[in-house]
PDB file of C-alpha atoms in Angstrom:
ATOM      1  CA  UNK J   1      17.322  -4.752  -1.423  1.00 69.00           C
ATOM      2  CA  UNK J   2      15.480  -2.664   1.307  1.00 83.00           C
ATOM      3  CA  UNK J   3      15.085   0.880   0.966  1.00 92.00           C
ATOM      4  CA  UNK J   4      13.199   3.940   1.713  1.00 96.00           C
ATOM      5  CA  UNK J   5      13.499   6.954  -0.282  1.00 97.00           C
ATOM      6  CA  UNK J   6      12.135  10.426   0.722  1.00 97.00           C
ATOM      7  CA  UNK J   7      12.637  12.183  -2.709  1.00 94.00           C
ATOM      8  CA  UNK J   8      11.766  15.881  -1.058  1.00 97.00           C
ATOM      9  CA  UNK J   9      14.430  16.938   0.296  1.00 96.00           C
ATOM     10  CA  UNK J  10      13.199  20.382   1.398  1.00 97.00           C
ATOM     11  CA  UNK J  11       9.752  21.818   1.993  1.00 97.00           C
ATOM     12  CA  UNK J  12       8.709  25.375   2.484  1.00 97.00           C
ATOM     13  CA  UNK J  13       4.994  26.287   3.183  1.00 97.00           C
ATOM     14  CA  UNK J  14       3.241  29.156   4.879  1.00 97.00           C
ATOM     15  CA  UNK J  15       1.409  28.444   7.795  1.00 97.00           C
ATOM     16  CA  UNK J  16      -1.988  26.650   7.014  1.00 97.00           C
ATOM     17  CA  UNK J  17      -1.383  25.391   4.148  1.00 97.00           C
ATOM     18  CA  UNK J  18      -1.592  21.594   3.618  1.00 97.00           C
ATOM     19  CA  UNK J  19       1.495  19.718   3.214  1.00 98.00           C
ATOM     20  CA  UNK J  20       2.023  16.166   1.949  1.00 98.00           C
ATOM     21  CA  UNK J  21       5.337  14.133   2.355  1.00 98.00           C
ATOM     22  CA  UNK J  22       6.307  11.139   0.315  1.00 98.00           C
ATOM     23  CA  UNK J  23       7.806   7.981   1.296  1.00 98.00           C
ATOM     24  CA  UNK J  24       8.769   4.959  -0.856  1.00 98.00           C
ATOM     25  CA  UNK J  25       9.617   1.716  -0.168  1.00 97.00           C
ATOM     26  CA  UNK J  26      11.619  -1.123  -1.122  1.00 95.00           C
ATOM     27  CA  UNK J  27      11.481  -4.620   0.487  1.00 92.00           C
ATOM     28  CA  UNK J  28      11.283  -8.499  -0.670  1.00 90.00           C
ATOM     29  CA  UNK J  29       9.237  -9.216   2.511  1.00 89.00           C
ATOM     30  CA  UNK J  30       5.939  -9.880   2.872  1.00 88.00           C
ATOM     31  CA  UNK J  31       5.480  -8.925   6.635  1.00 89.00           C
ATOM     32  CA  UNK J  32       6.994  -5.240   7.383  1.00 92.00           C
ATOM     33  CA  UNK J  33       6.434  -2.588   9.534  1.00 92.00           C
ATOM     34  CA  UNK J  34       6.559   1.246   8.832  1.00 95.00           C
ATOM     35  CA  UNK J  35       7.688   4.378  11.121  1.00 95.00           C
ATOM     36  CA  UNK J  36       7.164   8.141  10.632  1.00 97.00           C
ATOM     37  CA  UNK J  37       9.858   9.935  13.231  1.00 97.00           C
ATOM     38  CA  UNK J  38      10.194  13.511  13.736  1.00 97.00           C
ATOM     39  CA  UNK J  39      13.472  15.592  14.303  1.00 96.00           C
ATOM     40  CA  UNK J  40      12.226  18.982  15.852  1.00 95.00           C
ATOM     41  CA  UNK J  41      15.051  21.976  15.691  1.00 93.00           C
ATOM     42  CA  UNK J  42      16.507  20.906  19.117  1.00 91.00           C
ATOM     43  CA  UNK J  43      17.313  17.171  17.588  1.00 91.00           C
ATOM     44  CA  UNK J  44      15.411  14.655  19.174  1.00 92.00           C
ATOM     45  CA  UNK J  45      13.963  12.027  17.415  1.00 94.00           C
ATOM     46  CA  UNK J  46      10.171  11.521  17.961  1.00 93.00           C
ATOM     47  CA  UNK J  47       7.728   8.490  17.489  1.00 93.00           C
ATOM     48  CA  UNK J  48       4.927   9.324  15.282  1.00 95.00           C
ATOM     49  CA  UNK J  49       3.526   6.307  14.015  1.00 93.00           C
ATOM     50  CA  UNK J  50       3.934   2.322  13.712  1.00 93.00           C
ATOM     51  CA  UNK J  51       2.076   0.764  10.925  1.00 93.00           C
ATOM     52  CA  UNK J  52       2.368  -3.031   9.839  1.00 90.00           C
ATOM     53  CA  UNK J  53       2.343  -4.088   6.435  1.00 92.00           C
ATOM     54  CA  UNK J  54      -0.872  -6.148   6.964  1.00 90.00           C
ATOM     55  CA  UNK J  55      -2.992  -3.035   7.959  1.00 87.00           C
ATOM     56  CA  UNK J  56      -3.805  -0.386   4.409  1.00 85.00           C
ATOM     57  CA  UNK J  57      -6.695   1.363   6.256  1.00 84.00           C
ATOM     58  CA  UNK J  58      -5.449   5.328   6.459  1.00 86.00           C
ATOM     59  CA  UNK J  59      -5.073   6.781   9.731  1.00 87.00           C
ATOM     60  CA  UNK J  60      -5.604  10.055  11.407  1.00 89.00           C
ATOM     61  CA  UNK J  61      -4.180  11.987  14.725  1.00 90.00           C
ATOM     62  CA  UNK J  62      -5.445  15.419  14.591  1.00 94.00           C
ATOM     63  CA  UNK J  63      -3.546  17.337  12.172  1.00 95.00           C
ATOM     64  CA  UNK J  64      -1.865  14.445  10.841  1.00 96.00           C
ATOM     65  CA  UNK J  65      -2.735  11.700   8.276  1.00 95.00           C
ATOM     66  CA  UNK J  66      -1.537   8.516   7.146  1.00 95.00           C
ATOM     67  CA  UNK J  67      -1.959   7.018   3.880  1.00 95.00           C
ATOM     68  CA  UNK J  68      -0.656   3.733   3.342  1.00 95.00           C
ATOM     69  CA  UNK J  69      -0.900   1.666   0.028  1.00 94.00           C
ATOM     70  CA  UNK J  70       0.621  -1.349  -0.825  1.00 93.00           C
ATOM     71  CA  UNK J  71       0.405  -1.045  -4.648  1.00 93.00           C
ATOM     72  CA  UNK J  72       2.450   2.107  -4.777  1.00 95.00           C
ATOM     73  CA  UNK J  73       5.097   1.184  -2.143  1.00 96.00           C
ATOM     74  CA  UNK J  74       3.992   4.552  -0.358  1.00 96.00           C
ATOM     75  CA  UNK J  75       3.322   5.369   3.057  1.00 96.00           C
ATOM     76  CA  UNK J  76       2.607   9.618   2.996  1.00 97.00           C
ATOM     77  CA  UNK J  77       2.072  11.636   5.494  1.00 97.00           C
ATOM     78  CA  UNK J  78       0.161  14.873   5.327  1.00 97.00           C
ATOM     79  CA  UNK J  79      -0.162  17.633   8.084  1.00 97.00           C
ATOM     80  CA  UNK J  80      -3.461  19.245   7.664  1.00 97.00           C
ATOM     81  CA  UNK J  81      -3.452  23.323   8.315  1.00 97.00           C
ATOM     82  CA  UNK J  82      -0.093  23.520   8.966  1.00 97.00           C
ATOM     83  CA  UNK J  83       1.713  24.975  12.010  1.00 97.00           C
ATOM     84  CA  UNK J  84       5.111  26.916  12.699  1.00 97.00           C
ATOM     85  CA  UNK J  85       5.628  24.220  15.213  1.00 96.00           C
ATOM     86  CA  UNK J  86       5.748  21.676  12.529  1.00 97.00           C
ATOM     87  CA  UNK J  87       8.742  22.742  11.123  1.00 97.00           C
ATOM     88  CA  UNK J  88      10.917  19.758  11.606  1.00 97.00           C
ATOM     89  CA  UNK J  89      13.074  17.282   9.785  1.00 97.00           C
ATOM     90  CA  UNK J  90      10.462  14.017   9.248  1.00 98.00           C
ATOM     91  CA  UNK J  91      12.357  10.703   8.539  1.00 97.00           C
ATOM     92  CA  UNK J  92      10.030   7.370   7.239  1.00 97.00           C
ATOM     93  CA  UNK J  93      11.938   4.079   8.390  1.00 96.00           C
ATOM     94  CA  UNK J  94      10.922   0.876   7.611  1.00 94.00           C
ATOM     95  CA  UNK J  95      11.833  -2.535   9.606  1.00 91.00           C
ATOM     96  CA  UNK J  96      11.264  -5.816   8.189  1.00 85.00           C
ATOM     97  CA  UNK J  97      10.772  -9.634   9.494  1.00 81.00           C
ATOM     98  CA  UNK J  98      12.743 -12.078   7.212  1.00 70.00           C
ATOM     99  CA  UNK J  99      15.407 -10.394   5.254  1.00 64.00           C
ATOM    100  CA  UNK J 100      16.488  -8.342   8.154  1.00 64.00           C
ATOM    101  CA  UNK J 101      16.680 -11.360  10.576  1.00 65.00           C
ATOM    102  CA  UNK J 102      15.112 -10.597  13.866  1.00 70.00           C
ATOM    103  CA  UNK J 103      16.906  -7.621  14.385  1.00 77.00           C
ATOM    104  CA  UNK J 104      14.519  -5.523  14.590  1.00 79.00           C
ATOM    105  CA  UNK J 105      16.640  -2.796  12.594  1.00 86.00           C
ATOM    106  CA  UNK J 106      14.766   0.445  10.998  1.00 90.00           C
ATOM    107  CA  UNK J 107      15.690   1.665   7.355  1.00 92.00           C
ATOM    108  CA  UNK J 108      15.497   5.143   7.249  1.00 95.00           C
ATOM    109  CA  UNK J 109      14.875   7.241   3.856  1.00 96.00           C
ATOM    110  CA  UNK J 110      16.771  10.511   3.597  1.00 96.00           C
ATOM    111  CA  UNK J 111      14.233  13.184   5.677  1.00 96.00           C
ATOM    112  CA  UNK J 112      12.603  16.005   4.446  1.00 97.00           C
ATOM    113  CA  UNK J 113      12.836  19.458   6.190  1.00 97.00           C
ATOM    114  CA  UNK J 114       9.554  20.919   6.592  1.00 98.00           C
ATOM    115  CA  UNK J 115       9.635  24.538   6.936  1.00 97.00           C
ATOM    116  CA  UNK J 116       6.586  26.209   7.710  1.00 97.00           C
ATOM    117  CA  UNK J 117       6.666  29.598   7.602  1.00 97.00           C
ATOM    118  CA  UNK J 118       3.919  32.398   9.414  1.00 95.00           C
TER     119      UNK J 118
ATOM    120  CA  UNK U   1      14.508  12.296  33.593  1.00 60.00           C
ATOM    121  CA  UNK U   2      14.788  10.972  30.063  1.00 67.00           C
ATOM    122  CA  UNK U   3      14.563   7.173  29.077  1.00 92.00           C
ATOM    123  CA  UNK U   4      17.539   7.028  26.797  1.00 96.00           C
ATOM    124  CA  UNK U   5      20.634   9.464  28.086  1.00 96.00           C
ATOM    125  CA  UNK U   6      23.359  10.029  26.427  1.00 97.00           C
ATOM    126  CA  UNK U   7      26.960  11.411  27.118  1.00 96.00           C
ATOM    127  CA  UNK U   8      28.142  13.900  26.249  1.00 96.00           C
ATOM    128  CA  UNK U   9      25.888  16.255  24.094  1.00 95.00           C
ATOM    129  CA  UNK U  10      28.374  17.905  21.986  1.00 96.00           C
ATOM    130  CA  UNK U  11      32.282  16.319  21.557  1.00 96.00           C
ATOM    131  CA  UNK U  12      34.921  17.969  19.582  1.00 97.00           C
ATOM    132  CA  UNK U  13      38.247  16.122  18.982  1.00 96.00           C
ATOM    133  CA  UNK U  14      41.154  15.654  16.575  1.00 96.00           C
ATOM    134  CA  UNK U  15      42.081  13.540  14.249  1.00 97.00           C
ATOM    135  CA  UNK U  16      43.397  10.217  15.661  1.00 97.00           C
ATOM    136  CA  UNK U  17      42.261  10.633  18.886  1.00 96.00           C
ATOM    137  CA  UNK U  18      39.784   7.526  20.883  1.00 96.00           C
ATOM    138  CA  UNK U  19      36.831   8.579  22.106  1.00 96.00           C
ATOM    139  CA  UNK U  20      34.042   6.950  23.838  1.00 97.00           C
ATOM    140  CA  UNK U  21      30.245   8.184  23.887  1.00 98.00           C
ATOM    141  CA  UNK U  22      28.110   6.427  26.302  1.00 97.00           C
ATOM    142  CA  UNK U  23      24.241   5.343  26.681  1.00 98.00           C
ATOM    143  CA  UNK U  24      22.353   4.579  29.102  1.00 97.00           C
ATOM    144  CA  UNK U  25      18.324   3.376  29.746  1.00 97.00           C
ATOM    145  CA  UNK U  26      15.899   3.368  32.464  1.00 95.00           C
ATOM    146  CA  UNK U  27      13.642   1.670  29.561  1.00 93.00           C
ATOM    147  CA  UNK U  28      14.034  -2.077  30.731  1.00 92.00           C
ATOM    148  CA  UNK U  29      14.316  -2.639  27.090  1.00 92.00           C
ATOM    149  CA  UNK U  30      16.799  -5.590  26.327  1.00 91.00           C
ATOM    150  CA  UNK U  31      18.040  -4.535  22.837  1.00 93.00           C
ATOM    151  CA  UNK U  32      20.215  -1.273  21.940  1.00 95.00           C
ATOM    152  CA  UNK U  33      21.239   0.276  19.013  1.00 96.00           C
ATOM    153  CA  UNK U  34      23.289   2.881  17.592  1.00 97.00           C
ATOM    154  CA  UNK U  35      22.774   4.886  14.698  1.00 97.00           C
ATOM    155  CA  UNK U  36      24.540   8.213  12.959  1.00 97.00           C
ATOM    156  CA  UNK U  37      22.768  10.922  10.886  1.00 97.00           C
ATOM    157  CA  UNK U  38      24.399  12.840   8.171  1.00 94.00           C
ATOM    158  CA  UNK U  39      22.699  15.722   6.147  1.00 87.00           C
ATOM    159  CA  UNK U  40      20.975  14.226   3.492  1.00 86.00           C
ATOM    160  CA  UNK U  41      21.372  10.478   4.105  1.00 89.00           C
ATOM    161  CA  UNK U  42      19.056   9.550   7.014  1.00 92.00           C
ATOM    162  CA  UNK U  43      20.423   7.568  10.199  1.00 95.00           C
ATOM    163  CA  UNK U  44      22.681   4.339   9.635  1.00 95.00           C
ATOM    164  CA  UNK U  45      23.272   1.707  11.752  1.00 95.00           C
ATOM    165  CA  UNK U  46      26.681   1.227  13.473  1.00 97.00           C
ATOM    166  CA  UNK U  47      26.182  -1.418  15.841  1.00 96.00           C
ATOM    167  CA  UNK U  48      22.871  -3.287  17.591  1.00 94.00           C
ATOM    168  CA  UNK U  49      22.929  -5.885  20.841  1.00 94.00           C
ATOM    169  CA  UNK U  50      20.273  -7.889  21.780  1.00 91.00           C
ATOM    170  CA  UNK U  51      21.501  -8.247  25.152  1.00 89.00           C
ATOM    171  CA  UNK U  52      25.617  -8.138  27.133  1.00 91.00           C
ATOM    172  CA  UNK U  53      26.320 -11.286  25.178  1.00 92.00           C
ATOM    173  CA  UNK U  54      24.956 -10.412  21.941  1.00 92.00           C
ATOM    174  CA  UNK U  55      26.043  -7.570  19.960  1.00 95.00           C
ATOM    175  CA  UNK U  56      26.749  -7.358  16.106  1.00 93.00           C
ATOM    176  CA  UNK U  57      27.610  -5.170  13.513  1.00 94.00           C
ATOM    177  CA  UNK U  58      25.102  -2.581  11.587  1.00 93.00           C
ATOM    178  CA  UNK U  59      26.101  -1.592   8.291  1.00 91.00           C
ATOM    179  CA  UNK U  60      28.876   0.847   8.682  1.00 95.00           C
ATOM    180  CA  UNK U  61      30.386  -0.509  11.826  1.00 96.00           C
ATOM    181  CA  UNK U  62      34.132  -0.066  10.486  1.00 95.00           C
ATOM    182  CA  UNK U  63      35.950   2.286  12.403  1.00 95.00           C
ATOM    183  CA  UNK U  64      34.005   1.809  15.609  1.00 97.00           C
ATOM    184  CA  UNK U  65      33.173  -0.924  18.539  1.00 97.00           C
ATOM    185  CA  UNK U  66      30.988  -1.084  21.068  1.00 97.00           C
ATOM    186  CA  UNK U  67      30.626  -2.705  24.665  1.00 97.00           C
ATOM    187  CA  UNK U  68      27.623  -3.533  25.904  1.00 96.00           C
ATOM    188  CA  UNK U  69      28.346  -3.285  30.169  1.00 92.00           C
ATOM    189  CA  UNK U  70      25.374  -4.216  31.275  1.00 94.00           C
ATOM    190  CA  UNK U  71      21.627  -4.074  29.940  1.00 94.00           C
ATOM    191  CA  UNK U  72      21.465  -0.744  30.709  1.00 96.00           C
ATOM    192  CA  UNK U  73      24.536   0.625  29.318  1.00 97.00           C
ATOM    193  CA  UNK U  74      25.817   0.541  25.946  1.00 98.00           C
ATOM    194  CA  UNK U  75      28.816   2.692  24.310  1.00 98.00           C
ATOM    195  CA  UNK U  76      30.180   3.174  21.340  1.00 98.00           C
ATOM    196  CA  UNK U  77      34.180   4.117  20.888  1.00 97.00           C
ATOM    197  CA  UNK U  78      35.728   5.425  17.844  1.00 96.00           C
ATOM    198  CA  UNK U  79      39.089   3.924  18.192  1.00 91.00           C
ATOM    199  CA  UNK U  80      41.057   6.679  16.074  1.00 96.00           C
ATOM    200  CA  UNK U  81      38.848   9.157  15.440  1.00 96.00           C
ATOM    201  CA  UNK U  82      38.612  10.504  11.972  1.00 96.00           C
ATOM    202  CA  UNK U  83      37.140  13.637  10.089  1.00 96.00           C
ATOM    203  CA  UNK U  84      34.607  11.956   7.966  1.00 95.00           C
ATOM    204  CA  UNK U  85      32.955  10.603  11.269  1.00 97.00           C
ATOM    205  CA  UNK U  86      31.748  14.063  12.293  1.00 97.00           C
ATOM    206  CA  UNK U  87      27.895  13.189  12.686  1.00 97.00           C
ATOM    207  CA  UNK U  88      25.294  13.358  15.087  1.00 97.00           C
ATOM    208  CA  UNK U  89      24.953   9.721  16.973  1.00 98.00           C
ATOM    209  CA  UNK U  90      21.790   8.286  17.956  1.00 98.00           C
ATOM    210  CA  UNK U  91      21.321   5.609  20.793  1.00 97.00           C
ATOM    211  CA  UNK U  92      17.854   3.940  20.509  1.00 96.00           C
ATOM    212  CA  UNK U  93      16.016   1.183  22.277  1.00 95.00           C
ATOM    213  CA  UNK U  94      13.546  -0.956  21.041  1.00 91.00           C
ATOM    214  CA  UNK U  95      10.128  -1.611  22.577  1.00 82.00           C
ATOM    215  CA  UNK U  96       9.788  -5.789  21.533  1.00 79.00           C
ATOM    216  CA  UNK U  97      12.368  -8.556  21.091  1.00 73.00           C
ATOM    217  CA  UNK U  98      11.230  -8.657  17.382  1.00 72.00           C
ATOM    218  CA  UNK U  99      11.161  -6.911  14.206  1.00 75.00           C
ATOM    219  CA  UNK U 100       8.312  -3.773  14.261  1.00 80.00           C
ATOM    220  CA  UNK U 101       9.699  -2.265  17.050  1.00 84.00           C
ATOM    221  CA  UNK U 102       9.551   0.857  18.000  1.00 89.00           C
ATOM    222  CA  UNK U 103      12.687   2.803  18.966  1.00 91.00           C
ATOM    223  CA  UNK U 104      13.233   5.423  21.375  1.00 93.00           C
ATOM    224  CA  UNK U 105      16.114   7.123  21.074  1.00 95.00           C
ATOM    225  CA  UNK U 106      18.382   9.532  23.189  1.00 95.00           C
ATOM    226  CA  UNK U 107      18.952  13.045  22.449  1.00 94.00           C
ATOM    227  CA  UNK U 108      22.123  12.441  20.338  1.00 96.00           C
ATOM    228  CA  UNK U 109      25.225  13.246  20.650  1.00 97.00           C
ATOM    229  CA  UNK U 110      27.151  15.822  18.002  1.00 96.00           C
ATOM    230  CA  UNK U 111      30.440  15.048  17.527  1.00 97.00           C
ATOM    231  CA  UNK U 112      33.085  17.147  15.857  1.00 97.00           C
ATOM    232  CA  UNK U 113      36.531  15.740  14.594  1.00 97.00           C
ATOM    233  CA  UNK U 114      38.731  17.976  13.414  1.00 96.00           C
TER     234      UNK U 114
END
């Protein structure tokens, strides 16, 4: 069955530090795609990244890193030189092709609250 | 203005009481969804349409229905509302008619139901 497990549930670190956040999958399906959302304090949910299941090359936005591999079932996110503005509930989702019909669905794991502290 | 509104922000209400939280889009985007977050367990699906004529059940739909009034609007009713639905409600779209979409959601809505 599909799942996504975020097994930290809460993060503290003090500003600059590097922090790394876990996310595991489960799925039967070959062809999937994989989300990184963040939940700032005032509760909206915002787009971070889309990666499909056919792409395993890492990928970096500024402060922010991807590392996807297949043979783990792990898609983790790191936030380079952390920020106070960071602090945020993260959620990984994952949305597959055949077992989830076409509806296009996400899968979210649990979140993890990031607190970074000055 | 924002993409994805939702009404109201914050609801409380009592126990077997109907409620109705709308959603609305300037997106364009044909399919809708709604989800609800609880502490500690990520965001569920209730209920997804694809379009007015088209809407199905998410995992944890009992308890609640939906109506989809146009492609713009869809809302989601709790039809006797209960404690244990106290959560914060998401409304998304989704950016292709496929799977891999991306979703945009609203701002939520936290309801209370005491």
């Amino acid at each position: 069955a599909q799942k996504v497990t975020q097994a930290q549930t809460e993060i503290s670190v003090v500003e600059k530090e590097d922090v790394t956040l876990d996310c595991v999958y489960e799925t039967r399906d070959t062809t999937y795609y994989l989300f990184w959302y963040k939940q700032p304090p005032s509760g909206e949910l915002v787009f971070l990244i889309r990666r499909n299941s056919f792409d395993e090359q890492n990928e970096i936005s500024g402060r922010y890193s991807w590392n996807f591999q297949k043979s783990t079932s792990s898609f983790n996110f790191t936030i380079t030189a952390s920020q106070v503005v960071d602090s945020a509930v993260y959620f990984c989702a994952l949305s597959e092709t055949r077992y989830s019909g076409n509806t296009g669905k996400l899968i979210f794991g649990q979140g993890t609250t990031l607190q970074v502290k000055p | 203005d924002a993409d994805v509104t939702q009404t109201p922000r914050n609801r409380i209400t009592k126990t077997g009481k109907r409620i109705m939280l709308e959603c609305s889009q300037t997106k364009g985007h044909d399919r809708m969804y709604w989800y609800r977050q609880d502490p500690g367990l990520g965001l569920r699906l209730i209920y997804y349409s694809f379009d007015v004529k088209d809407i199905n059940k998410g995992e944890i739909s009992d308890g609640y229905s939906v109506s989809r009034q146009a492609q713009a609007k869809f809302s989601l009713s709790l039809e006797s509302a209960i404690p244990n639905q106290t959560a914060l409600y998401f409304c998304a779209t989704s950016d292709v008619q496929g799977p891999g979409g991306k979703l945009f959601f609203g701002s939520g809505t936290q309801l209370s139901v005491l």
